[in-house]
């Protein structure tokens, strides 16, 4: 959980590659994976993936890569700070915690422009209700502005005692 895979798709006779975070729980008994793709105006491959790939289309898959992963066993306290699509690798981590019945004291700060822009918004709110120890803070930038580092202690008083995983656009 937390790694990414390369996805290759042939469009107009040319292979195009892009990396996407895995959002599924890694399991040896399940050969299926999930990625979450958001089409953007400048995203050539993402637009093709979101608009639909016809059945029978060959999609190439590279091996999972990346060091953005939790250690085993995971720490007792965790701080996740995510923004926009940076939620995707953390979502795989949260789903893995849930599927394994693992418990941790998790503070998750996620930044998005508005409620409607929160990827996995319903699932995150359900996790907060159902998983003891998981606390979600949504930083909605259109109404409350961007996360200010100096105010981190207002959200997670003990943030300095928590290993942190941070993922999002460079502005974060």
Coordinates of N, CA and C in Angstrom, one line a residue, residues 22 28 65:
X22 N -1.6 2.9 -6.5 CA -2.5 1.9 -6.2 C -3.4 2.3 -5.1
X28 N -2.0 -11.2 -2.0 CA -1.5 -12.2 -2.9 C -2.6 -13.1 -3.5
X65 N 6.2 0.2 -7.7 CA 7.4 0.8 -7.3 C 7.1 1.8 -6.2

